[in-house]
mmCIF file with all atom_site columns, C-alpha atoms in Angstrom:
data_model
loop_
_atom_site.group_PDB
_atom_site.id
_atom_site.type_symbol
_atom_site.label_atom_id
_atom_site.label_alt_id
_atom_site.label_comp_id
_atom_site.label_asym_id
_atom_site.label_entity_id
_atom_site.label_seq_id
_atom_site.pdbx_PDB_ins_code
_atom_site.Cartn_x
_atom_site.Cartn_y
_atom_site.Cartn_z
_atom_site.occupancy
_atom_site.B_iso_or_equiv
_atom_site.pdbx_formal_charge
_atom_site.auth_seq_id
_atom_site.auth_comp_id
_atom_site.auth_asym_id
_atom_site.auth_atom_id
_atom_site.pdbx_PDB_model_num
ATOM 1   C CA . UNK A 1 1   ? 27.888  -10.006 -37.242 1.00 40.00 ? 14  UNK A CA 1
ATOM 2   C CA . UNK A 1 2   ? 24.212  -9.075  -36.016 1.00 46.00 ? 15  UNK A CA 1
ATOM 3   C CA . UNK A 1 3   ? 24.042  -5.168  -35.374 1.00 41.00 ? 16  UNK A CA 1
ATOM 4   C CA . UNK A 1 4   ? 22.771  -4.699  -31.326 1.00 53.00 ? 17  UNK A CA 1
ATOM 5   C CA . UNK A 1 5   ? 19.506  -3.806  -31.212 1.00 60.00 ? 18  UNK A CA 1
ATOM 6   C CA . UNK A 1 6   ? 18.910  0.273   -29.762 1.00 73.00 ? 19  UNK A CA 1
ATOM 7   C CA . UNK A 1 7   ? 15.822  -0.820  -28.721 1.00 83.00 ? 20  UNK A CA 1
ATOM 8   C CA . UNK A 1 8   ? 15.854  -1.763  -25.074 1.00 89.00 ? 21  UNK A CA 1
ATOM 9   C CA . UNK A 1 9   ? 14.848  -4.913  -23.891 1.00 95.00 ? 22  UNK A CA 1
ATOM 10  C CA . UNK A 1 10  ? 12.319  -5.602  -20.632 1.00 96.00 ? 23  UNK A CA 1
ATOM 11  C CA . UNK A 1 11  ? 15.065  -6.846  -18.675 1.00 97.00 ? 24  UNK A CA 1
ATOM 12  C CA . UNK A 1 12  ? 16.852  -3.496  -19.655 1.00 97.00 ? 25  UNK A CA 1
ATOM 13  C CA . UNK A 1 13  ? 14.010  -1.282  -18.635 1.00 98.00 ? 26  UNK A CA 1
ATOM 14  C CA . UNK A 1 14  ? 13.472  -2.593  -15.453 1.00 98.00 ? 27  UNK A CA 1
ATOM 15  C CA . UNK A 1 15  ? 17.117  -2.855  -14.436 1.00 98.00 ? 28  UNK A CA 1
ATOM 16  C CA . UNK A 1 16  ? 17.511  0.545   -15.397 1.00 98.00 ? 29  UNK A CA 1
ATOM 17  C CA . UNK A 1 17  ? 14.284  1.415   -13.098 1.00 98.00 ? 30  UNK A CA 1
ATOM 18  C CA . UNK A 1 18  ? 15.402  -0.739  -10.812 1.00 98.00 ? 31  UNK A CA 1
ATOM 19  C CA . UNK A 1 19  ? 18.266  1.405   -9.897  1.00 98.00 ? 32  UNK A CA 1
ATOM 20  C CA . UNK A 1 20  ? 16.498  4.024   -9.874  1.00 97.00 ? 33  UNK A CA 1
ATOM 21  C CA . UNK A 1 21  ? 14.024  3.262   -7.522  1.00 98.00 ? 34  UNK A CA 1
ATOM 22  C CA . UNK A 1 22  ? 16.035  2.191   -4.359  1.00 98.00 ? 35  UNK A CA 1
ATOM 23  C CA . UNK A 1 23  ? 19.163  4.868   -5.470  1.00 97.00 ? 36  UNK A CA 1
ATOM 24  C CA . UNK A 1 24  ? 19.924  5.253   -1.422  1.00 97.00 ? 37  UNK A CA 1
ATOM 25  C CA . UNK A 1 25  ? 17.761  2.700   0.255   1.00 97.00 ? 38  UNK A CA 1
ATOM 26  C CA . UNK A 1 26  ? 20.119  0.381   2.509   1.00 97.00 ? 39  UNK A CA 1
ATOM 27  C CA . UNK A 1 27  ? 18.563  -2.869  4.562   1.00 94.00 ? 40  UNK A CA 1
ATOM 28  C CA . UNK A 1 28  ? 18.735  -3.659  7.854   1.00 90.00 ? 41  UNK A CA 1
ATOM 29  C CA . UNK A 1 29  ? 22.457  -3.929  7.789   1.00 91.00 ? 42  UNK A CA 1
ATOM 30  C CA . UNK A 1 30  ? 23.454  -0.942  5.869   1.00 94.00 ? 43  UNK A CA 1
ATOM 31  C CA . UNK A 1 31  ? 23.529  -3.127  2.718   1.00 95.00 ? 44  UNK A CA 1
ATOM 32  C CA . UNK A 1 32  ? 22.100  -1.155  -0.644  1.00 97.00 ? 45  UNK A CA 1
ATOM 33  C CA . UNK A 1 33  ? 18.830  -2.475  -1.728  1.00 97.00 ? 46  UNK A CA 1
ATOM 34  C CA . UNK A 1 34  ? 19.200  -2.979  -4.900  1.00 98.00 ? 47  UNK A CA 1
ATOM 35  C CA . UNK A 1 35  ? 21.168  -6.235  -4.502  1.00 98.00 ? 48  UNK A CA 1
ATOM 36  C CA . UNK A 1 36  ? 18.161  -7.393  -3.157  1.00 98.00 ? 49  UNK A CA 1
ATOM 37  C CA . UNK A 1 37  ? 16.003  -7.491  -6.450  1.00 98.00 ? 50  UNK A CA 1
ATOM 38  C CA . UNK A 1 38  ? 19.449  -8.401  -8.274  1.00 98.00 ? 51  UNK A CA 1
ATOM 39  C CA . UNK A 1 39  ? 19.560  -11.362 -6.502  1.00 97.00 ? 52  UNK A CA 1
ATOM 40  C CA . UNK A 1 40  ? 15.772  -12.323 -6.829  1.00 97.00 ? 53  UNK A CA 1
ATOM 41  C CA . UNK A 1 41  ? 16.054  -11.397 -10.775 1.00 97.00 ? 54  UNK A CA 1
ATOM 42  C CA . UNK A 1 42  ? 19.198  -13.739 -11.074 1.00 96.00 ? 55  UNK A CA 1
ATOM 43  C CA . UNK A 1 43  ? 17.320  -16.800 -9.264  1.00 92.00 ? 56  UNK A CA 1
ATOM 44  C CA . UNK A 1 44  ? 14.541  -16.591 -12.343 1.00 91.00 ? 57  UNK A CA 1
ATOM 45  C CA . UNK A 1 45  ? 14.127  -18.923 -15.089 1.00 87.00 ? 58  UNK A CA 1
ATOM 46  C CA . UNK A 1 46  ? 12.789  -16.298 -17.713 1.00 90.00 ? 59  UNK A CA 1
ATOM 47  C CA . UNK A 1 47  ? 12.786  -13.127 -18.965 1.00 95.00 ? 60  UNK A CA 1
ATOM 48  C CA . UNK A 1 48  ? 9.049   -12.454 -16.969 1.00 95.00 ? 61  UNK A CA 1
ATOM 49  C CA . UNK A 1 49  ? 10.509  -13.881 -13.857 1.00 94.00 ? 62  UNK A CA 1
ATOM 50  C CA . UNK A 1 50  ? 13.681  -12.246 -13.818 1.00 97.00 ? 63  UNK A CA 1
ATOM 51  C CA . UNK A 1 51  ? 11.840  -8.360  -14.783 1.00 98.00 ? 64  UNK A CA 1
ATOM 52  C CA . UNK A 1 52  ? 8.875   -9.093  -11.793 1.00 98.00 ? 65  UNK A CA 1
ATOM 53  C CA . UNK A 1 53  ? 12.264  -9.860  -9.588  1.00 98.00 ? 66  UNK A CA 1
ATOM 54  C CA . UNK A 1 54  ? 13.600  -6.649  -10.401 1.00 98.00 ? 67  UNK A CA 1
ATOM 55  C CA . UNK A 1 55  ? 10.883  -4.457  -9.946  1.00 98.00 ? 68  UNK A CA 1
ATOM 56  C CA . UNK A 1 56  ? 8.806   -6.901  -6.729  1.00 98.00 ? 69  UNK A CA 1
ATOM 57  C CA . UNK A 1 57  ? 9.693   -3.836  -4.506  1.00 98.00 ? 70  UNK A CA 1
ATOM 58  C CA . UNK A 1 58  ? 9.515   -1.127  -6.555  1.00 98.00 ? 71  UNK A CA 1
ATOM 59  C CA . UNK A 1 59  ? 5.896   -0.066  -6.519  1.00 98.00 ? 72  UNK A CA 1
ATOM 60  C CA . UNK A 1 60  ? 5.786   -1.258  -2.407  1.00 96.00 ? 73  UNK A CA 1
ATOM 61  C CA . UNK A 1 61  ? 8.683   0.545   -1.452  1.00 96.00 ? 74  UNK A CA 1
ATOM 62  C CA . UNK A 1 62  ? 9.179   3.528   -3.384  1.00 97.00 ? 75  UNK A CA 1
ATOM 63  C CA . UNK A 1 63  ? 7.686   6.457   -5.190  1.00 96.00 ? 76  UNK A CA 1
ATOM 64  C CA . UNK A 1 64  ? 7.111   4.268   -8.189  1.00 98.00 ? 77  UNK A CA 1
ATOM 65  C CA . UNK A 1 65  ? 3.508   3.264   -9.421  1.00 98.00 ? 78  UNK A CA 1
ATOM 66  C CA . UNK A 1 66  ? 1.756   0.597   -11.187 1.00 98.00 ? 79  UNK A CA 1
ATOM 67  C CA . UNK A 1 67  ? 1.009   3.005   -14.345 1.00 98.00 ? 80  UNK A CA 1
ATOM 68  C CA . UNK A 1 68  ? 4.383   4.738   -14.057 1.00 98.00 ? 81  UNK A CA 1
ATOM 69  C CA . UNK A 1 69  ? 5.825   0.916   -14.662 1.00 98.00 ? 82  UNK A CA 1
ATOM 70  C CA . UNK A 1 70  ? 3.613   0.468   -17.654 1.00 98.00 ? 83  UNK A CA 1
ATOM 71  C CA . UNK A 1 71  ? 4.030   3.890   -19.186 1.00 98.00 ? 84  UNK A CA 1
ATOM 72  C CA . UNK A 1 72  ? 7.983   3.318   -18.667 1.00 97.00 ? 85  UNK A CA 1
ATOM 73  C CA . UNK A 1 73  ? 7.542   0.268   -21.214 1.00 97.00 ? 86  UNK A CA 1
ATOM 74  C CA . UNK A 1 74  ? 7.004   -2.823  -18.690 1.00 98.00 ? 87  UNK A CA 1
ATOM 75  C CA . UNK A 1 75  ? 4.334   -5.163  -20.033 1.00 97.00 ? 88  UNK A CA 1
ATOM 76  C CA . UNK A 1 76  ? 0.626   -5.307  -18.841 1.00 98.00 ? 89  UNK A CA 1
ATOM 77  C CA . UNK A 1 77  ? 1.784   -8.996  -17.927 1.00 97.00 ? 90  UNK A CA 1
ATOM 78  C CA . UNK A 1 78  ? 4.432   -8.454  -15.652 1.00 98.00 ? 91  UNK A CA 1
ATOM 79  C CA . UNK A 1 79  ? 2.787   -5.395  -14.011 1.00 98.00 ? 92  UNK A CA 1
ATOM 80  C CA . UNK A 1 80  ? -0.432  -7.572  -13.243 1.00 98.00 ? 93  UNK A CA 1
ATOM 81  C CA . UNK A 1 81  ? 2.184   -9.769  -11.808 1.00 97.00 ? 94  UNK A CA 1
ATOM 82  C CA . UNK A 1 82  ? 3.514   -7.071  -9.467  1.00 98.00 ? 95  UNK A CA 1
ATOM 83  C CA . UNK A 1 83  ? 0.067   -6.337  -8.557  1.00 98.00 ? 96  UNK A CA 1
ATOM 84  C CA . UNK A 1 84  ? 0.074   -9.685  -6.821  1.00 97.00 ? 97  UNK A CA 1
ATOM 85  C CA . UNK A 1 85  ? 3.497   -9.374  -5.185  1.00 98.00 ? 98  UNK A CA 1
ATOM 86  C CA . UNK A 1 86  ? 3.148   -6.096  -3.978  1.00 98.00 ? 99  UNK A CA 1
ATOM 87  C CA . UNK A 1 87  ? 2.311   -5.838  -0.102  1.00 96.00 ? 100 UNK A CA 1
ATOM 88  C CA . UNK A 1 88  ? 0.627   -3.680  1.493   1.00 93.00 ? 101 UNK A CA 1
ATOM 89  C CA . UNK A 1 89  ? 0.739   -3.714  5.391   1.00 88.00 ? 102 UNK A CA 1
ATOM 90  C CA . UNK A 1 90  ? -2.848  -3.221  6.198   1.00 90.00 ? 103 UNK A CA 1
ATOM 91  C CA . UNK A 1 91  ? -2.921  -6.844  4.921   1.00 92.00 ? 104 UNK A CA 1
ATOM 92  C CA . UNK A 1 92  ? -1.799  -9.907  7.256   1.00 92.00 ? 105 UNK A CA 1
ATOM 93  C CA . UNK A 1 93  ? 1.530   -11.148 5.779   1.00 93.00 ? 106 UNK A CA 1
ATOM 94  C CA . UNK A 1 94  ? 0.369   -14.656 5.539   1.00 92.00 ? 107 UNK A CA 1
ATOM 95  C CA . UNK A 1 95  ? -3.030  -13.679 3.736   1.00 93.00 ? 108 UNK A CA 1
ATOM 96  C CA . UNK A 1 96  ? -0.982  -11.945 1.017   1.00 95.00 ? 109 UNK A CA 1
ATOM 97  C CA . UNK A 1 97  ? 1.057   -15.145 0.182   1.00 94.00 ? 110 UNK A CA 1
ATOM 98  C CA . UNK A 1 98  ? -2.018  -17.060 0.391   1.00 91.00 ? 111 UNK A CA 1
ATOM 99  C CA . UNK A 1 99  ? -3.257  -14.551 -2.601  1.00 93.00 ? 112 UNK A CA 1
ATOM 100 C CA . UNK A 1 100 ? -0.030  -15.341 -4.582  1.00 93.00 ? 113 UNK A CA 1
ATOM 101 C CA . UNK A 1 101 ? -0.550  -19.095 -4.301  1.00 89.00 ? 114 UNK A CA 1
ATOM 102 C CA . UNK A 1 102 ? -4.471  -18.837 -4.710  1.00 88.00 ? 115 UNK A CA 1
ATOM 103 C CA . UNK A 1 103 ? -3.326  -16.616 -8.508  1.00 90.00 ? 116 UNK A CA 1
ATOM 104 C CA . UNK A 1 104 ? -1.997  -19.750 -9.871  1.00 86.00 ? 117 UNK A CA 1
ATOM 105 C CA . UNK A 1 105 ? 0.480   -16.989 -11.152 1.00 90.00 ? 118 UNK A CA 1
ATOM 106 C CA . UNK A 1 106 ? 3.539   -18.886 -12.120 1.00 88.00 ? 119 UNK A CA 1
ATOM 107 C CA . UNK A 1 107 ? 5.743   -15.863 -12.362 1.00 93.00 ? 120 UNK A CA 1
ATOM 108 C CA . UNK A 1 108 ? 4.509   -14.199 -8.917  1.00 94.00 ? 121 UNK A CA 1
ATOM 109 C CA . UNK A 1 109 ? 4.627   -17.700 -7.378  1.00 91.00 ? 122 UNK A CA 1
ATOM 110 C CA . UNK A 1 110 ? 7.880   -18.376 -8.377  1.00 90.00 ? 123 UNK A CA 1
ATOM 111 C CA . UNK A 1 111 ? 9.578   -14.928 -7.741  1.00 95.00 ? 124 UNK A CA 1
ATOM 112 C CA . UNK A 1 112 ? 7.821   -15.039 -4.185  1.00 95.00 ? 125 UNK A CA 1
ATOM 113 C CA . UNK A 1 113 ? 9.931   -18.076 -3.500  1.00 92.00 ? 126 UNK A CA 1
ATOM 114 C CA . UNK A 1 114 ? 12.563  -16.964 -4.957  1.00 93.00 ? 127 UNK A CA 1
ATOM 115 C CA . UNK A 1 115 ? 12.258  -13.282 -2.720  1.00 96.00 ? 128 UNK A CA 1
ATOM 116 C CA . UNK A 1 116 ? 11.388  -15.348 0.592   1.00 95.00 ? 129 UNK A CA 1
ATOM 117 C CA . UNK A 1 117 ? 15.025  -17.395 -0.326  1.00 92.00 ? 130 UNK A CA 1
ATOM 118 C CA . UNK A 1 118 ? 17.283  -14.294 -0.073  1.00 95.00 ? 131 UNK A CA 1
ATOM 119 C CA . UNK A 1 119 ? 15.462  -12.773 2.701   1.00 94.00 ? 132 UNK A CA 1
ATOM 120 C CA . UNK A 1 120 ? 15.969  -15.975 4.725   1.00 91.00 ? 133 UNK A CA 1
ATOM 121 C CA . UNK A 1 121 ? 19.856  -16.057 3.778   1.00 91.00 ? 134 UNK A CA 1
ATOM 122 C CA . UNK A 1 122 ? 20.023  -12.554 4.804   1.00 92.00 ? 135 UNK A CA 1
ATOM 123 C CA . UNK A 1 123 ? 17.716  -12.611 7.533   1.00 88.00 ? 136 UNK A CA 1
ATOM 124 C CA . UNK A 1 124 ? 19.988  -15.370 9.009   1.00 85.00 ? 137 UNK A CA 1
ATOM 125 C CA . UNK A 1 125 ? 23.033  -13.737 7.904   1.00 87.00 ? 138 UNK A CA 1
ATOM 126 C CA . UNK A 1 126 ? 22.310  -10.762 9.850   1.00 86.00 ? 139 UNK A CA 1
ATOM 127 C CA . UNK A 1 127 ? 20.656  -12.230 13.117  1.00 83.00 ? 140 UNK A CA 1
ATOM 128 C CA . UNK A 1 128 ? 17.322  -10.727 12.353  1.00 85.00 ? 141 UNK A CA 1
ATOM 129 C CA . UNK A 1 129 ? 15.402  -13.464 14.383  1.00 82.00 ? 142 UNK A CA 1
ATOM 130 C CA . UNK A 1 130 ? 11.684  -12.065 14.044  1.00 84.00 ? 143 UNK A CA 1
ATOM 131 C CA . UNK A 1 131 ? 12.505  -11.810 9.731   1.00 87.00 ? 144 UNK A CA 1
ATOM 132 C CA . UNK A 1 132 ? 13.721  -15.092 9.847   1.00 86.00 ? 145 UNK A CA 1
ATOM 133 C CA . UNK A 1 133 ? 10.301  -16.647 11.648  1.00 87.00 ? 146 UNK A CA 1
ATOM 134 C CA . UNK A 1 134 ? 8.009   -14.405 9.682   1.00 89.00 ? 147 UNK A CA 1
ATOM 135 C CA . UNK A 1 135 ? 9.710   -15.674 6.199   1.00 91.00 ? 148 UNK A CA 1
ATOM 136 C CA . UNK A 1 136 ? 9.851   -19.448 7.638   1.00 87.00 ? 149 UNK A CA 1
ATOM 137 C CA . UNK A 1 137 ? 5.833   -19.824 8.021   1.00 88.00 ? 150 UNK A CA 1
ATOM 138 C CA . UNK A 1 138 ? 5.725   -17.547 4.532   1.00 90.00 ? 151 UNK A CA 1
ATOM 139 C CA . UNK A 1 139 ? 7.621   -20.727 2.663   1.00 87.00 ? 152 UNK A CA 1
ATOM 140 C CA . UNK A 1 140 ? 5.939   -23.040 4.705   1.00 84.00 ? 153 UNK A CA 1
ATOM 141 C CA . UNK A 1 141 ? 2.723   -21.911 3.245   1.00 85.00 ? 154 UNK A CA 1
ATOM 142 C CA . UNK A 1 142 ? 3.765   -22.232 0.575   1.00 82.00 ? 155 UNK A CA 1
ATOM 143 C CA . UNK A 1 143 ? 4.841   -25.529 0.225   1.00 75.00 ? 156 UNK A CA 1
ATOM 144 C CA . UNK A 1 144 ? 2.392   -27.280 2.153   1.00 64.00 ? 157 UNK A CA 1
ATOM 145 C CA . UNK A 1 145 ? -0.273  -25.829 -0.156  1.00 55.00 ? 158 UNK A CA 1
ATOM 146 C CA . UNK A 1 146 ? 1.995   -26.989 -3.705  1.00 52.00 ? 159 UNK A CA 1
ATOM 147 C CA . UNK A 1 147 ? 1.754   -30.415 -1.441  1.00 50.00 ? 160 UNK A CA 1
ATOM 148 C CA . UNK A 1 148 ? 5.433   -30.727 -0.433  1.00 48.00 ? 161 UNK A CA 1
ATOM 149 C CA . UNK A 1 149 ? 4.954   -33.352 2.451   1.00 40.00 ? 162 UNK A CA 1
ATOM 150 C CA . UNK A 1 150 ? 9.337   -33.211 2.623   1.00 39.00 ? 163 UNK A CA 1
ATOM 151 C CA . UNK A 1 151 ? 9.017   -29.223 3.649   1.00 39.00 ? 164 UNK A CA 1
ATOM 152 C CA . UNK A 1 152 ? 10.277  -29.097 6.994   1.00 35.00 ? 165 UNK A CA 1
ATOM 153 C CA . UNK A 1 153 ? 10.827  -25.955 7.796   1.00 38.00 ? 166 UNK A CA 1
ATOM 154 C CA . UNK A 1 154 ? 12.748  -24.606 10.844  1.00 39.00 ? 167 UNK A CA 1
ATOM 155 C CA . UNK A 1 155 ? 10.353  -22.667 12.810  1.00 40.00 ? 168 UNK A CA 1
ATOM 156 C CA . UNK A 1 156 ? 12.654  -22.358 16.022  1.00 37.00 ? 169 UNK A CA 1
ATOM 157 C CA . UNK A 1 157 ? 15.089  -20.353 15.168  1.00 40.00 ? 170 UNK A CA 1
ATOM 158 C CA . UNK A 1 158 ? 17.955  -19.253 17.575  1.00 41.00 ? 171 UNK A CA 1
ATOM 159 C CA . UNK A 1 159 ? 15.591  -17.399 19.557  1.00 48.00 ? 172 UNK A CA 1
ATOM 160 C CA . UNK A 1 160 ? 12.588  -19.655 20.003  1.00 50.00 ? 173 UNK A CA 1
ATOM 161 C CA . UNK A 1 161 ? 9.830   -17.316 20.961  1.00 56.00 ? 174 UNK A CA 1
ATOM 162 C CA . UNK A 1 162 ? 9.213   -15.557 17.530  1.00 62.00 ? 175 UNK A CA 1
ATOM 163 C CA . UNK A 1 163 ? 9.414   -18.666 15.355  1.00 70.00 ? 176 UNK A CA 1
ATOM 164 C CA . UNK A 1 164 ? 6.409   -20.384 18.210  1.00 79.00 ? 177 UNK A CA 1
ATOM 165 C CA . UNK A 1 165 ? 4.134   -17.613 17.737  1.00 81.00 ? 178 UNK A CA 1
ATOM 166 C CA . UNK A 1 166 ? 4.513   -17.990 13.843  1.00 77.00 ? 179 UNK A CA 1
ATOM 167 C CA . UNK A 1 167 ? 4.133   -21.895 14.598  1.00 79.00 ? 180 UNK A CA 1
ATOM 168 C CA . UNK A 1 168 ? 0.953   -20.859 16.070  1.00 83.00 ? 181 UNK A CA 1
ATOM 169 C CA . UNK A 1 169 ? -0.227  -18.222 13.627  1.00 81.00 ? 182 UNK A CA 1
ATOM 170 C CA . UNK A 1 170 ? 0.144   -20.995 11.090  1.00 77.00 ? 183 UNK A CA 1
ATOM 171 C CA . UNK A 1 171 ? -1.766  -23.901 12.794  1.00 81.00 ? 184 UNK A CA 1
ATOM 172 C CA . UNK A 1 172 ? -4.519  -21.435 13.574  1.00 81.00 ? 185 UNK A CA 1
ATOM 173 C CA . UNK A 1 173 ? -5.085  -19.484 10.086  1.00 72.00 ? 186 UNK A CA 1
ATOM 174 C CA . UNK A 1 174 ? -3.467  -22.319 7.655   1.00 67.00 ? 187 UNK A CA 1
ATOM 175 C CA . UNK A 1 175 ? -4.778  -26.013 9.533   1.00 76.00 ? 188 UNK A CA 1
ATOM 176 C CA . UNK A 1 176 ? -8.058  -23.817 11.220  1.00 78.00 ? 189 UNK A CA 1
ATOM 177 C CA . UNK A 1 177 ? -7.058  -25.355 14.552  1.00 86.00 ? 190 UNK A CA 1
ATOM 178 C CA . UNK A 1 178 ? -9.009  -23.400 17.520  1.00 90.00 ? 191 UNK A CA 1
ATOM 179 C CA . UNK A 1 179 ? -6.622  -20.302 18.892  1.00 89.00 ? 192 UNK A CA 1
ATOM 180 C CA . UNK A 1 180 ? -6.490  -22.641 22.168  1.00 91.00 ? 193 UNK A CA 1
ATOM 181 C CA . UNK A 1 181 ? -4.913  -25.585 20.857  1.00 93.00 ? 194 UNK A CA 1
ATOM 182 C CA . UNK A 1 182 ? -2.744  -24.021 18.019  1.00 88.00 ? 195 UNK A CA 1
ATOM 183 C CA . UNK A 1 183 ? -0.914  -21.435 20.799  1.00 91.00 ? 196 UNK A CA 1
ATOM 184 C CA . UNK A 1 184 ? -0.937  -24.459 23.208  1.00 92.00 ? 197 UNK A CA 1
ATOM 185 C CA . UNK A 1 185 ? 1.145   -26.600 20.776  1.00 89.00 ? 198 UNK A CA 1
ATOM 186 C CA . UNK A 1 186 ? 3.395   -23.666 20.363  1.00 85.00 ? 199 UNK A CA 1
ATOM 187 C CA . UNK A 1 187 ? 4.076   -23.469 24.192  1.00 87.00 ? 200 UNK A CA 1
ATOM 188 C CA . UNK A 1 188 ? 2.695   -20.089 24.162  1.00 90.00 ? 201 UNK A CA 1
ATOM 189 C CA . UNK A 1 189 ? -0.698  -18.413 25.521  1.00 92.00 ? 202 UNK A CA 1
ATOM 190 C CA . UNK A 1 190 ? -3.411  -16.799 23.776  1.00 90.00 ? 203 UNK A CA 1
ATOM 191 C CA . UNK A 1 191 ? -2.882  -13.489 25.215  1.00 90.00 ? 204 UNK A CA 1
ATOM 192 C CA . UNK A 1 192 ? 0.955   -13.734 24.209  1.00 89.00 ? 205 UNK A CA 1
ATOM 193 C CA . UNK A 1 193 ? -0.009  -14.478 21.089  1.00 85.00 ? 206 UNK A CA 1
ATOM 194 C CA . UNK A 1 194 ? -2.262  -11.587 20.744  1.00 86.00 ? 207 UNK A CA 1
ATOM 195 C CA . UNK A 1 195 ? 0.328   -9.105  22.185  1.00 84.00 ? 208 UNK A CA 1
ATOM 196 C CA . UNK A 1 196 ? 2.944   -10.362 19.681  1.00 81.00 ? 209 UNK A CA 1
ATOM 197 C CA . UNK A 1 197 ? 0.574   -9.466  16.232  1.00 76.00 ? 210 UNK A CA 1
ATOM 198 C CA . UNK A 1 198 ? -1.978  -6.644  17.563  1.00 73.00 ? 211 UNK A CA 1
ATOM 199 C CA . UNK A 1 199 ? 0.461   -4.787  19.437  1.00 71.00 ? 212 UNK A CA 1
ATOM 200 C CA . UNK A 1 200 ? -1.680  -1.903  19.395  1.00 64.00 ? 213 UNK A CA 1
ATOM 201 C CA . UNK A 1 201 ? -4.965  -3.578  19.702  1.00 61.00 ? 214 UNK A CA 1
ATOM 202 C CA . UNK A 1 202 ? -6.925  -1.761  22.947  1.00 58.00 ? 215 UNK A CA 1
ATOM 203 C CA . UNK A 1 203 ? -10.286 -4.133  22.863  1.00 53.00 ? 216 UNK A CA 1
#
């Protein structure tokens, strides 16, 4: 019988960081994080996929960095890969798929889809309405640009008014229809829409 080997493998490293990383953190409903990136690791189809599932969060939502992933033993490959997934909020949500898709990254592509799949189940799970639109026009980005004509995804939601204005946001930054039409379509005005994503916006 083959001795183990002591050395640990990627997928070992990363669990164990993993752990780690969101020791604490609970979601929206109290859950513990970490069976978040569990259950985006377990949806991948190799060893890459399933350590960038692991660790998609752990740079964006905790003390861990990029060079504290590499130093830790993660490859150069899968940390470029995280680079991609990681979001930062000064970024529009939609722009930062469109830079996963644009990578031609196989690994972040497929562990984004694989992310934006849980966070639907729980998001409808758990009644979280304006998660649920927001990860909706996220997929649908996705799909429409890997030229899945049979992607039909549910914008309206139970509560209608957050999946319209991400109806909207999609027509107007995806198709480039004018502001007008694409919050027209949606049943919604211009100035709703603005309230909705620049809360804070004074101009």
């Amino acid at each position: 019988m083959k001795r183990p080997d002591n050395n640990p493998s990627q997928i070992e490293i990363a669990l164990e960081i993993a752990i780690k990383a969101h020791k604490g953190q609970r979601d929206l409903d109290g859950v513990p994080v970490i069976l978040h990136p569990l259950t985006v690791a377990l949806k991948g189809n190799n060893e890459d996929e399933i350590v960038a599932g692991l660790l998609h969060d752990a740079v964006e939502d905790t003390d861990w960095t990029f060079d504290d992933l590499l130093n830790a033993g993660i490859s150069a490959k899968v940390v470029d890969t995280l680079r991609l997934l990681t979001y930062s909020k000064e970024e529009d949500y939609l722009d930062y798929v469109q830079r996963i898709v644009d990578s031609r990254n196989p690994i972040a592509i497929n562990v984004k889809c694989n992310d934006l799949e849980h966070n639907l189940e729980r998001g409808r799970a758990g009644d979280h309405l304006k998660q649920v639109a927001k990860h909706t026009a996220a997929q649908q980005v996705i799909h429409r640009i890997n030229g899945d004509s049979g992607a039909a995804w549910d914008f309206l939601t139970d509560d209608p008014k957050d999946g319209k204005f991400w109806s909207a946001k999609f027509d107007f930054w995806k198709l480039r229809k004018p502001i007008e039409e694409a919050t027209a379509s949606a049943g919604i005005t211009v100035e709703e829409y603005m309230r909705f994503f620049h809360p804070n916006r004074t101009e």
